[in-house]
Amino acid sequence: MTPNRPYLLRAFYDWIVDNQCTPHLVVDAEFAQVQVPTQFVQDGQIVLNISPSAVTQFSMDNRALTFNARFGGQPMQVYVPMGAVLAIYARENGEGTVFTQEELYEEQDRSEAVQSTAESESQQPQTGLEAIDNPNPQASRDNSQDDGKGKKANHLKVIK
């Protein structure tokens, strides 16, 4: 079955707006392809006001939500893949929901992060010195995220 997060997100968004409350979205700012104002990210997360009066060109489908908004007076287009959405709640009373981690979204995040790393490396000019300084750059990058037990550290945090 397809993930239920986009359907639940739309339902909670409509419910919050229909009750004249302000929907706030908690986003994992470190998820692959997220485009949010980094100056407002705290502990890898950001809370976004997605009320109709705060955003323009709001669009939500089963893959992502996008909108335009101003942050510190500067306009920005925001892109949030569904896997990066951690919670939605009403600012006025805290009513809403926290989404559980879904394996499909975790796999997408990992594969997109690997793909974007590979793309950025292929775009960097090669001087020939990289091979001398580090004959296996992939291995050192992988080890830098190792938790010491041979497993990668999880960067997601569940909020309650």
Short mmCIF file of N, CA and C in Angstrom, two decimals:
data_model
loop_
_atom_site.label_atom_id
_atom_site.label_comp_id
_atom_site.label_asym_id
_atom_site.label_seq_id
_atom_site.Cartn_x
_atom_site.Cartn_y
_atom_site.Cartn_z
N MET A 1 0.85 -1.19 0.00
CA MET A 1 0.00 0.00 0.00
C MET A 1 0.88 1.24 0.00
N THR A 2 0.33 2.31 -0.52
CA THR A 2 1.06 3.58 -0.52
C THR A 2 1.07 4.16 0.90
N PRO A 3 2.04 5.00 1.20
CA PRO A 3 2.09 5.62 2.53
C PRO A 3 0.83 6.46 2.78
N ASN A 4 0.40 6.49 4.04
CA ASN A 4 -0.80 7.25 4.38
C ASN A 4 -0.49 8.69 4.80
N ARG A 5 0.78 9.03 4.92
CA ARG A 5 1.16 10.37 5.38
C ARG A 5 0.55 11.50 4.55
N PRO A 6 0.59 11.45 3.21
CA PRO A 6 0.01 12.58 2.46
C PRO A 6 -1.48 12.74 2.69
N TYR A 7 -2.18 11.64 2.84
CA TYR A 7 -3.64 11.69 3.06
C TYR A 7 -3.96 12.25 4.45
N LEU A 8 -3.22 11.79 5.45
CA LEU A 8 -3.44 12.29 6.81
C LEU A 8 -3.03 13.76 6.91
N LEU A 9 -1.95 14.12 6.25
CA LEU A 9 -1.50 15.52 6.27
C LEU A 9 -2.56 16.44 5.68
N ARG A 10 -3.12 16.06 4.54
CA ARG A 10 -4.18 16.87 3.92
C ARG A 10 -5.39 16.97 4.85
N ALA A 11 -5.76 15.86 5.47
CA ALA A 11 -6.93 15.87 6.35
C ALA A 11 -6.70 16.77 7.57
N PHE A 12 -5.55 16.65 8.20
CA PHE A 12 -5.27 17.49 9.36
C PHE A 12 -5.14 18.96 8.96
N TYR A 13 -4.53 19.24 7.82
CA TYR A 13 -4.42 20.62 7.34
C TYR A 13 -5.81 21.22 7.15
N ASP A 14 -6.69 20.51 6.44
CA ASP A 14 -8.06 21.02 6.22
C ASP A 14 -8.80 21.20 7.53
N TRP A 15 -8.67 20.26 8.44
CA TRP A 15 -9.36 20.32 9.73
C TRP A 15 -8.89 21.53 10.54
N ILE A 16 -7.59 21.77 10.55
CA ILE A 16 -7.05 22.91 11.30
C ILE A 16 -7.51 24.22 10.70
N VAL A 17 -7.44 24.34 9.37
CA VAL A 17 -7.87 25.57 8.70
C VAL A 17 -9.37 25.78 8.84
N ASP A 18 -10.17 24.72 8.70
CA ASP A 18 -11.63 24.83 8.85
C ASP A 18 -12.04 25.31 10.24
N ASN A 19 -11.21 25.06 11.24
CA ASN A 19 -11.50 25.50 12.60
C ASN A 19 -10.83 26.82 12.94
N GLN A 20 -10.50 27.60 11.91
CA GLN A 20 -9.89 28.92 12.04
C GLN A 20 -8.64 28.93 12.92
N CYS A 21 -7.83 27.88 12.79
CA CYS A 21 -6.55 27.82 13.50
C CYS A 21 -5.41 27.91 12.49
N THR A 22 -4.21 28.05 12.99
CA THR A 22 -3.02 28.23 12.16
C THR A 22 -2.23 26.93 12.08
N PRO A 23 -2.19 26.30 10.90
CA PRO A 23 -1.44 25.05 10.78
C PRO A 23 0.07 25.30 10.76
N HIS A 24 0.77 24.57 11.62
CA HIS A 24 2.23 24.62 11.65
C HIS A 24 2.75 23.23 11.32
N LEU A 25 3.80 23.21 10.52
CA LEU A 25 4.38 21.97 10.05
C LEU A 25 5.77 21.82 10.64
N VAL A 26 6.07 20.64 11.22
CA VAL A 26 7.41 20.35 11.71
C VAL A 26 8.10 19.53 10.64
N VAL A 27 9.28 20.00 10.19
CA VAL A 27 9.98 19.41 9.05
C VAL A 27 11.39 18.99 9.46
N ASP A 28 11.80 17.82 8.98
CA ASP A 28 13.18 17.37 9.12
C ASP A 28 13.99 18.11 8.05
N ALA A 29 14.72 19.12 8.47
CA ALA A 29 15.44 19.97 7.52
C ALA A 29 16.65 19.27 6.90
N GLU A 30 17.02 18.11 7.42
CA GLU A 30 18.18 17.38 6.89
C GLU A 30 17.77 16.29 5.90
N PHE A 31 16.49 16.13 5.68
CA PHE A 31 15.99 15.14 4.72
C PHE A 31 16.42 15.56 3.32
N ALA A 32 16.70 14.58 2.47
CA ALA A 32 17.16 14.87 1.10
C ALA A 32 16.15 15.74 0.35
N GLN A 33 16.64 16.71 -0.37
CA GLN A 33 15.90 17.60 -1.25
C GLN A 33 15.03 18.65 -0.53
N VAL A 34 15.07 18.72 0.77
CA VAL A 34 14.31 19.75 1.49
C VAL A 34 14.89 21.12 1.16
N GLN A 35 14.01 22.07 0.87
CA GLN A 35 14.43 23.45 0.63
C GLN A 35 13.66 24.34 1.60
N VAL A 36 14.34 24.73 2.67
CA VAL A 36 13.77 25.60 3.69
C VAL A 36 14.82 26.64 4.06
N PRO A 37 14.40 27.73 4.71
CA PRO A 37 15.39 28.74 5.12
C PRO A 37 16.28 28.18 6.24
N THR A 38 17.52 27.92 5.94
CA THR A 38 18.42 27.26 6.88
C THR A 38 18.71 28.09 8.13
N GLN A 39 18.57 29.41 8.05
CA GLN A 39 18.86 30.24 9.22
C GLN A 39 17.86 30.02 10.36
N PHE A 40 16.72 29.38 10.06
CA PHE A 40 15.72 29.13 11.10
C PHE A 40 15.68 27.67 11.54
N VAL A 41 16.61 26.86 11.08
CA VAL A 41 16.66 25.45 11.45
C VAL A 41 17.29 25.32 12.83
N GLN A 42 16.65 24.54 13.69
CA GLN A 42 17.18 24.28 15.03
C GLN A 42 17.14 22.78 15.27
N ASP A 43 18.26 22.20 15.67
CA ASP A 43 18.37 20.76 15.93
C ASP A 43 17.90 19.93 14.73
N GLY A 44 18.19 20.42 13.54
CA GLY A 44 17.86 19.68 12.33
C GLY A 44 16.40 19.76 11.92
N GLN A 45 15.62 20.58 12.62
CA GLN A 45 14.20 20.70 12.32
C GLN A 45 13.81 22.16 12.17
N ILE A 46 12.70 22.37 11.48
CA ILE A 46 12.16 23.71 11.33
C ILE A 46 10.64 23.62 11.44
N VAL A 47 10.03 24.63 12.05
CA VAL A 47 8.57 24.73 12.14
C VAL A 47 8.12 25.81 11.17
N LEU A 48 7.21 25.45 10.27
CA LEU A 48 6.73 26.37 9.24
C LEU A 48 5.26 26.67 9.42
N ASN A 49 4.90 27.93 9.37
CA ASN A 49 3.50 28.36 9.36
C ASN A 49 3.00 28.19 7.93
N ILE A 50 2.05 27.27 7.73
CA ILE A 50 1.55 27.03 6.37
C ILE A 50 0.09 27.47 6.22
N SER A 51 -0.30 28.47 7.00
CA SER A 51 -1.67 28.97 6.88
C SER A 51 -1.85 29.67 5.53
N PRO A 52 -3.07 29.66 4.99
CA PRO A 52 -3.32 30.31 3.70
C PRO A 52 -2.92 31.79 3.68
N SER A 53 -2.96 32.45 4.82
CA SER A 53 -2.58 33.87 4.85
C SER A 53 -1.06 34.07 4.90
N ALA A 54 -0.30 33.02 5.19
CA ALA A 54 1.15 33.15 5.32
C ALA A 54 1.91 32.69 4.08
N VAL A 55 1.26 31.91 3.22
CA VAL A 55 1.95 31.35 2.06
C VAL A 55 1.16 31.63 0.78
N THR A 56 1.85 31.55 -0.35
CA THR A 56 1.20 31.66 -1.66
C THR A 56 1.60 30.46 -2.49
N GLN A 57 0.84 30.21 -3.53
CA GLN A 57 1.08 29.10 -4.44
C GLN A 57 1.29 27.78 -3.70
N PHE A 58 0.45 27.54 -2.70
CA PHE A 58 0.52 26.33 -1.90
C PHE A 58 0.05 25.14 -2.72
N SER A 59 0.84 24.07 -2.70
CA SER A 59 0.49 22.86 -3.42
C SER A 59 0.92 21.66 -2.59
N MET A 60 0.02 20.69 -2.45
CA MET A 60 0.33 19.48 -1.70
C MET A 60 -0.16 18.29 -2.52
N ASP A 61 0.77 17.37 -2.83
CA ASP A 61 0.39 16.13 -3.51
C ASP A 61 0.96 14.96 -2.71
N ASN A 62 0.95 13.78 -3.29
CA ASN A 62 1.40 12.60 -2.54
C ASN A 62 2.91 12.52 -2.39
N ARG A 63 3.64 13.35 -3.10
CA ARG A 63 5.11 13.32 -3.04
C ARG A 63 5.71 14.42 -2.18
N ALA A 64 5.09 15.62 -2.23
CA ALA A 64 5.70 16.77 -1.55
C ALA A 64 4.70 17.89 -1.39
N LEU A 65 5.09 18.89 -0.60
CA LEU A 65 4.32 20.13 -0.58
C LEU A 65 5.28 21.26 -0.88
N THR A 66 4.75 22.23 -1.63
CA THR A 66 5.55 23.39 -2.03
C THR A 66 4.73 24.66 -1.80
N PHE A 67 5.42 25.73 -1.55
CA PHE A 67 4.77 27.03 -1.42
C PHE A 67 5.82 28.12 -1.44
N ASN A 68 5.36 29.33 -1.62
CA ASN A 68 6.21 30.52 -1.53
C ASN A 68 5.86 31.24 -0.24
N ALA A 69 6.87 31.77 0.42
CA ALA A 69 6.66 32.51 1.66
C ALA A 69 7.81 33.49 1.86
N ARG A 70 7.64 34.39 2.82
CA ARG A 70 8.69 35.35 3.16
C ARG A 70 9.27 34.95 4.51
N PHE A 71 10.58 34.98 4.58
CA PHE A 71 11.30 34.69 5.82
C PHE A 71 12.26 35.84 6.06
N GLY A 72 12.03 36.58 7.13
CA GLY A 72 12.85 37.76 7.39
C GLY A 72 12.74 38.77 6.27
N GLY A 73 11.57 38.84 5.63
CA GLY A 73 11.34 39.78 4.54
C GLY A 73 11.82 39.30 3.18
N GLN A 74 12.50 38.18 3.14
CA GLN A 74 13.02 37.66 1.88
C GLN A 74 12.09 36.58 1.33
N PRO A 75 11.68 36.69 0.06
CA PRO A 75 10.83 35.65 -0.53
C PRO A 75 11.63 34.38 -0.79
N MET A 76 10.95 33.25 -0.63
CA MET A 76 11.61 31.97 -0.84
C MET A 76 10.60 30.93 -1.27
N GLN A 77 11.01 30.04 -2.16
CA GLN A 77 10.18 28.90 -2.51
C GLN A 77 10.61 27.74 -1.61
N VAL A 78 9.63 27.14 -0.95
CA VAL A 78 9.88 26.04 -0.02
C VAL A 78 9.45 24.74 -0.67
N TYR A 79 10.27 23.70 -0.49
CA TYR A 79 9.96 22.37 -1.01
C TYR A 79 10.17 21.37 0.12
N VAL A 80 9.11 20.62 0.45
CA VAL A 80 9.19 19.64 1.53
C VAL A 80 8.68 18.30 1.02
N PRO A 81 9.57 17.32 0.81
CA PRO A 81 9.12 15.98 0.44
C PRO A 81 8.29 15.39 1.59
N MET A 82 7.33 14.54 1.28
CA MET A 82 6.46 13.97 2.31
C MET A 82 7.26 13.27 3.41
N GLY A 83 8.36 12.63 3.07
CA GLY A 83 9.16 11.94 4.07
C GLY A 83 9.77 12.86 5.10
N ALA A 84 9.88 14.15 4.79
CA ALA A 84 10.47 15.12 5.71
C ALA A 84 9.45 15.69 6.70
N VAL A 85 8.16 15.44 6.46
CA VAL A 85 7.13 15.97 7.35
C VAL A 85 7.08 15.12 8.62
N LEU A 86 7.35 15.74 9.75
CA LEU A 86 7.36 15.03 11.02
C LEU A 86 6.06 15.20 11.80
N ALA A 87 5.41 16.36 11.67
CA ALA A 87 4.19 16.61 12.43
C ALA A 87 3.45 17.81 11.84
N ILE A 88 2.16 17.89 12.15
CA ILE A 88 1.35 19.07 11.85
C ILE A 88 0.49 19.33 13.07
N TYR A 89 0.36 20.61 13.44
CA TYR A 89 -0.45 20.96 14.61
C TYR A 89 -0.99 22.38 14.46
N ALA A 90 -2.01 22.68 15.27
CA ALA A 90 -2.58 24.03 15.31
C ALA A 90 -1.81 24.85 16.34
N ARG A 91 -1.33 26.01 15.93
CA ARG A 91 -0.56 26.86 16.84
C ARG A 91 -1.36 27.24 18.08
N GLU A 92 -2.64 27.47 17.91
CA GLU A 92 -3.46 27.99 19.01
C GLU A 92 -3.68 26.99 20.14
N ASN A 93 -3.77 25.70 19.83
CA ASN A 93 -4.10 24.74 20.89
C ASN A 93 -3.24 23.46 20.85
N GLY A 94 -2.34 23.34 19.90
CA GLY A 94 -1.45 22.18 19.84
C GLY A 94 -2.08 20.93 19.27
N GLU A 95 -3.35 21.01 18.85
CA GLU A 95 -4.02 19.84 18.28
C GLU A 95 -3.39 19.48 16.94
N GLY A 96 -3.15 18.20 16.72
CA GLY A 96 -2.57 17.75 15.47
C GLY A 96 -2.08 16.34 15.60
N THR A 97 -1.04 16.01 14.84
CA THR A 97 -0.51 14.66 14.88
C THR A 97 0.98 14.66 14.59
N VAL A 98 1.65 13.63 15.11
CA VAL A 98 3.05 13.36 14.83
C VAL A 98 3.07 12.13 13.93
N PHE A 99 3.85 12.18 12.87
CA PHE A 99 3.92 11.06 11.95
C PHE A 99 5.04 10.12 12.35
N THR A 100 4.78 8.83 12.23
CA THR A 100 5.79 7.83 12.52
C THR A 100 6.73 7.70 11.33
N GLN A 101 7.92 7.19 11.59
CA GLN A 101 8.86 6.96 10.50
C GLN A 101 8.33 5.84 9.62
N GLU A 102 8.43 6.04 8.33
CA GLU A 102 8.01 5.02 7.38
C GLU A 102 9.22 4.58 6.58
N GLU A 103 9.39 3.29 6.46
CA GLU A 103 10.57 2.73 5.81
C GLU A 103 10.75 3.26 4.39
N LEU A 104 9.67 3.40 3.64
CA LEU A 104 9.76 3.90 2.27
C LEU A 104 10.43 5.26 2.23
N TYR A 105 10.03 6.17 3.13
CA TYR A 105 10.60 7.51 3.14
C TYR A 105 12.06 7.48 3.59
N GLU A 106 12.41 6.62 4.54
CA GLU A 106 13.79 6.51 4.99
C GLU A 106 14.68 6.03 3.85
N GLU A 107 14.19 5.06 3.07
CA GLU A 107 14.96 4.55 1.93
C GLU A 107 15.13 5.65 0.87
N GLN A 108 14.08 6.43 0.61
CA GLN A 108 14.18 7.53 -0.35
C GLN A 108 15.20 8.55 0.10
N ASP A 109 15.19 8.88 1.38
CA ASP A 109 16.12 9.86 1.92
C ASP A 109 17.55 9.38 1.72
N ARG A 110 17.83 8.12 2.06
CA ARG A 110 19.18 7.58 1.92
C ARG A 110 19.60 7.54 0.46
N SER A 111 18.73 7.04 -0.42
CA SER A 111 19.12 6.90 -1.82
C SER A 111 19.30 8.27 -2.48
N GLU A 112 18.46 9.24 -2.15
CA GLU A 112 18.59 10.57 -2.73
C GLU A 112 19.82 11.29 -2.20
N ALA A 113 20.16 11.04 -0.93
CA ALA A 113 21.36 11.65 -0.36
C ALA A 113 22.60 11.08 -1.04
N VAL A 114 22.63 9.78 -1.28
CA VAL A 114 23.75 9.15 -1.97
C VAL A 114 23.84 9.67 -3.39
N GLN A 115 22.71 9.79 -4.07
CA GLN A 115 22.69 10.28 -5.45
C GLN A 115 23.19 11.72 -5.52
N SER A 116 22.74 12.58 -4.61
CA SER A 116 23.16 13.98 -4.66
C SER A 116 24.64 14.10 -4.32
N THR A 117 25.17 13.26 -3.43
CA THR A 117 26.60 13.27 -3.12
C THR A 117 27.39 12.87 -4.34
N ALA A 118 26.96 11.83 -5.03
CA ALA A 118 27.65 11.38 -6.24
C ALA A 118 27.62 12.45 -7.32
N GLU A 119 26.48 13.12 -7.46
CA GLU A 119 26.37 14.19 -8.47
C GLU A 119 27.28 15.35 -8.14
N SER A 120 27.35 15.75 -6.89
CA SER A 120 28.19 16.89 -6.52
C SER A 120 29.67 16.54 -6.68
N GLU A 121 30.06 15.29 -6.40
CA GLU A 121 31.44 14.88 -6.60
C GLU A 121 31.81 14.87 -8.07
N SER A 122 30.88 14.45 -8.92
CA SER A 122 31.18 14.38 -10.35
C SER A 122 31.28 15.78 -10.96
N GLN A 123 30.71 16.78 -10.31
CA GLN A 123 30.75 18.14 -10.83
C GLN A 123 31.98 18.90 -10.35
N GLN A 124 32.68 18.38 -9.32
CA GLN A 124 33.85 19.06 -8.81
C GLN A 124 35.05 18.80 -9.72
N PRO A 125 35.87 19.83 -9.95
CA PRO A 125 37.05 19.62 -10.80
C PRO A 125 38.03 18.69 -10.11
N GLN A 126 38.62 17.80 -10.87
CA GLN A 126 39.59 16.84 -10.34
C GLN A 126 40.99 17.38 -10.59
N THR A 127 41.80 17.49 -9.54
CA THR A 127 43.16 17.99 -9.69
C THR A 127 44.17 16.87 -9.72
N GLY A 128 43.78 15.67 -9.34
CA GLY A 128 44.72 14.56 -9.27
C GLY A 128 45.30 14.40 -7.89
N LEU A 129 45.22 15.44 -7.05
CA LEU A 129 45.76 15.37 -5.70
C LEU A 129 44.86 14.59 -4.76
N GLU A 130 43.58 14.50 -5.07
CA GLU A 130 42.65 13.79 -4.20
C GLU A 130 43.07 12.33 -4.04
N ALA A 131 43.49 11.70 -5.12
CA ALA A 131 43.86 10.30 -5.06
C ALA A 131 45.12 10.09 -4.22
N ILE A 132 46.03 11.07 -4.23
CA ILE A 132 47.25 10.95 -3.44
C ILE A 132 46.93 11.15 -1.96
N ASP A 133 46.15 12.18 -1.64
CA ASP A 133 45.81 12.48 -0.25
C ASP A 133 44.91 11.41 0.35
N ASN A 134 44.00 10.89 -0.42
CA ASN A 134 43.05 9.91 0.09
C ASN A 134 42.70 8.94 -1.03
N PRO A 135 43.33 7.78 -1.06
CA PRO A 135 43.08 6.85 -2.15
C PRO A 135 41.66 6.31 -2.18
N ASN A 136 40.94 6.36 -1.07
CA ASN A 136 39.57 5.85 -1.04
C ASN A 136 38.68 6.86 -0.34
N PRO A 137 38.31 7.98 -1.01
CA PRO A 137 37.51 9.03 -0.36
C PRO A 137 36.14 8.53 0.07
N GLN A 138 35.54 7.56 -0.62
CA GLN A 138 34.22 7.04 -0.25
C GLN A 138 34.28 6.38 1.13
N ALA A 139 35.34 5.62 1.40
CA ALA A 139 35.45 4.91 2.67
C ALA A 139 35.56 5.88 3.83
N SER A 140 36.36 6.95 3.68
CA SER A 140 36.49 7.89 4.80
C SER A 140 35.20 8.66 5.03
N ARG A 141 34.45 8.97 3.97
CA ARG A 141 33.18 9.66 4.13
C ARG A 141 32.19 8.77 4.86
N ASP A 142 32.15 7.49 4.48
CA ASP A 142 31.23 6.57 5.14
C ASP A 142 31.59 6.40 6.61
N ASN A 143 32.88 6.34 6.93
CA ASN A 143 33.29 6.15 8.31
C ASN A 143 33.03 7.37 9.16
N SER A 144 32.95 8.54 8.55
CA SER A 144 32.72 9.75 9.33
C SER A 144 31.34 9.77 9.95
N GLN A 145 30.41 9.00 9.40
CA GLN A 145 29.06 8.97 9.96
C GLN A 145 28.83 7.71 10.78
N ASP A 146 29.86 6.90 10.95
CA ASP A 146 29.73 5.63 11.66
C ASP A 146 29.57 5.91 13.15
N ASP A 147 28.75 5.15 13.82
CA ASP A 147 28.52 5.36 15.25
C ASP A 147 29.49 4.57 16.11
N GLY A 148 30.50 3.95 15.50
CA GLY A 148 31.48 3.18 16.26
C GLY A 148 31.10 1.72 16.41
N LYS A 149 29.92 1.35 16.05
CA LYS A 149 29.45 -0.03 16.16
C LYS A 149 29.23 -0.65 14.78
N GLY A 150 29.73 0.03 13.75
CA GLY A 150 29.57 -0.49 12.41
C GLY A 150 28.24 -0.13 11.76
N LYS A 151 27.42 0.66 12.45
CA LYS A 151 26.12 1.06 11.90
C LYS A 151 26.10 2.57 11.74
N LYS A 152 25.34 3.02 10.77
CA LYS A 152 25.18 4.46 10.55
C LYS A 152 24.30 5.04 11.65
N ALA A 153 24.63 6.25 12.09
CA ALA A 153 23.81 6.93 13.09
C ALA A 153 22.54 7.44 12.41
N ASN A 154 21.41 7.32 13.10
CA ASN A 154 20.15 7.82 12.58
C ASN A 154 20.05 9.31 12.85
N HIS A 155 19.78 10.10 11.83
CA HIS A 155 19.71 11.56 12.01
C HIS A 155 18.31 12.07 12.26
N LEU A 156 17.32 11.19 12.25
CA LEU A 156 15.95 11.62 12.48
C LEU A 156 15.64 11.58 13.97
N LYS A 157 14.79 12.48 14.41
CA LYS A 157 14.41 12.54 15.81
C LYS A 157 12.90 12.63 15.87
N VAL A 158 12.28 11.75 16.67
CA VAL A 158 10.84 11.76 16.84
C VAL A 158 10.49 12.78 17.92
N ILE A 159 9.55 13.66 17.65
CA ILE A 159 9.14 14.64 18.64
C ILE A 159 7.76 14.26 19.17
N LYS A 160 7.52 14.59 20.39
CA LYS A 160 6.23 14.28 21.00
C LYS A 160 5.70 15.47 21.73
#
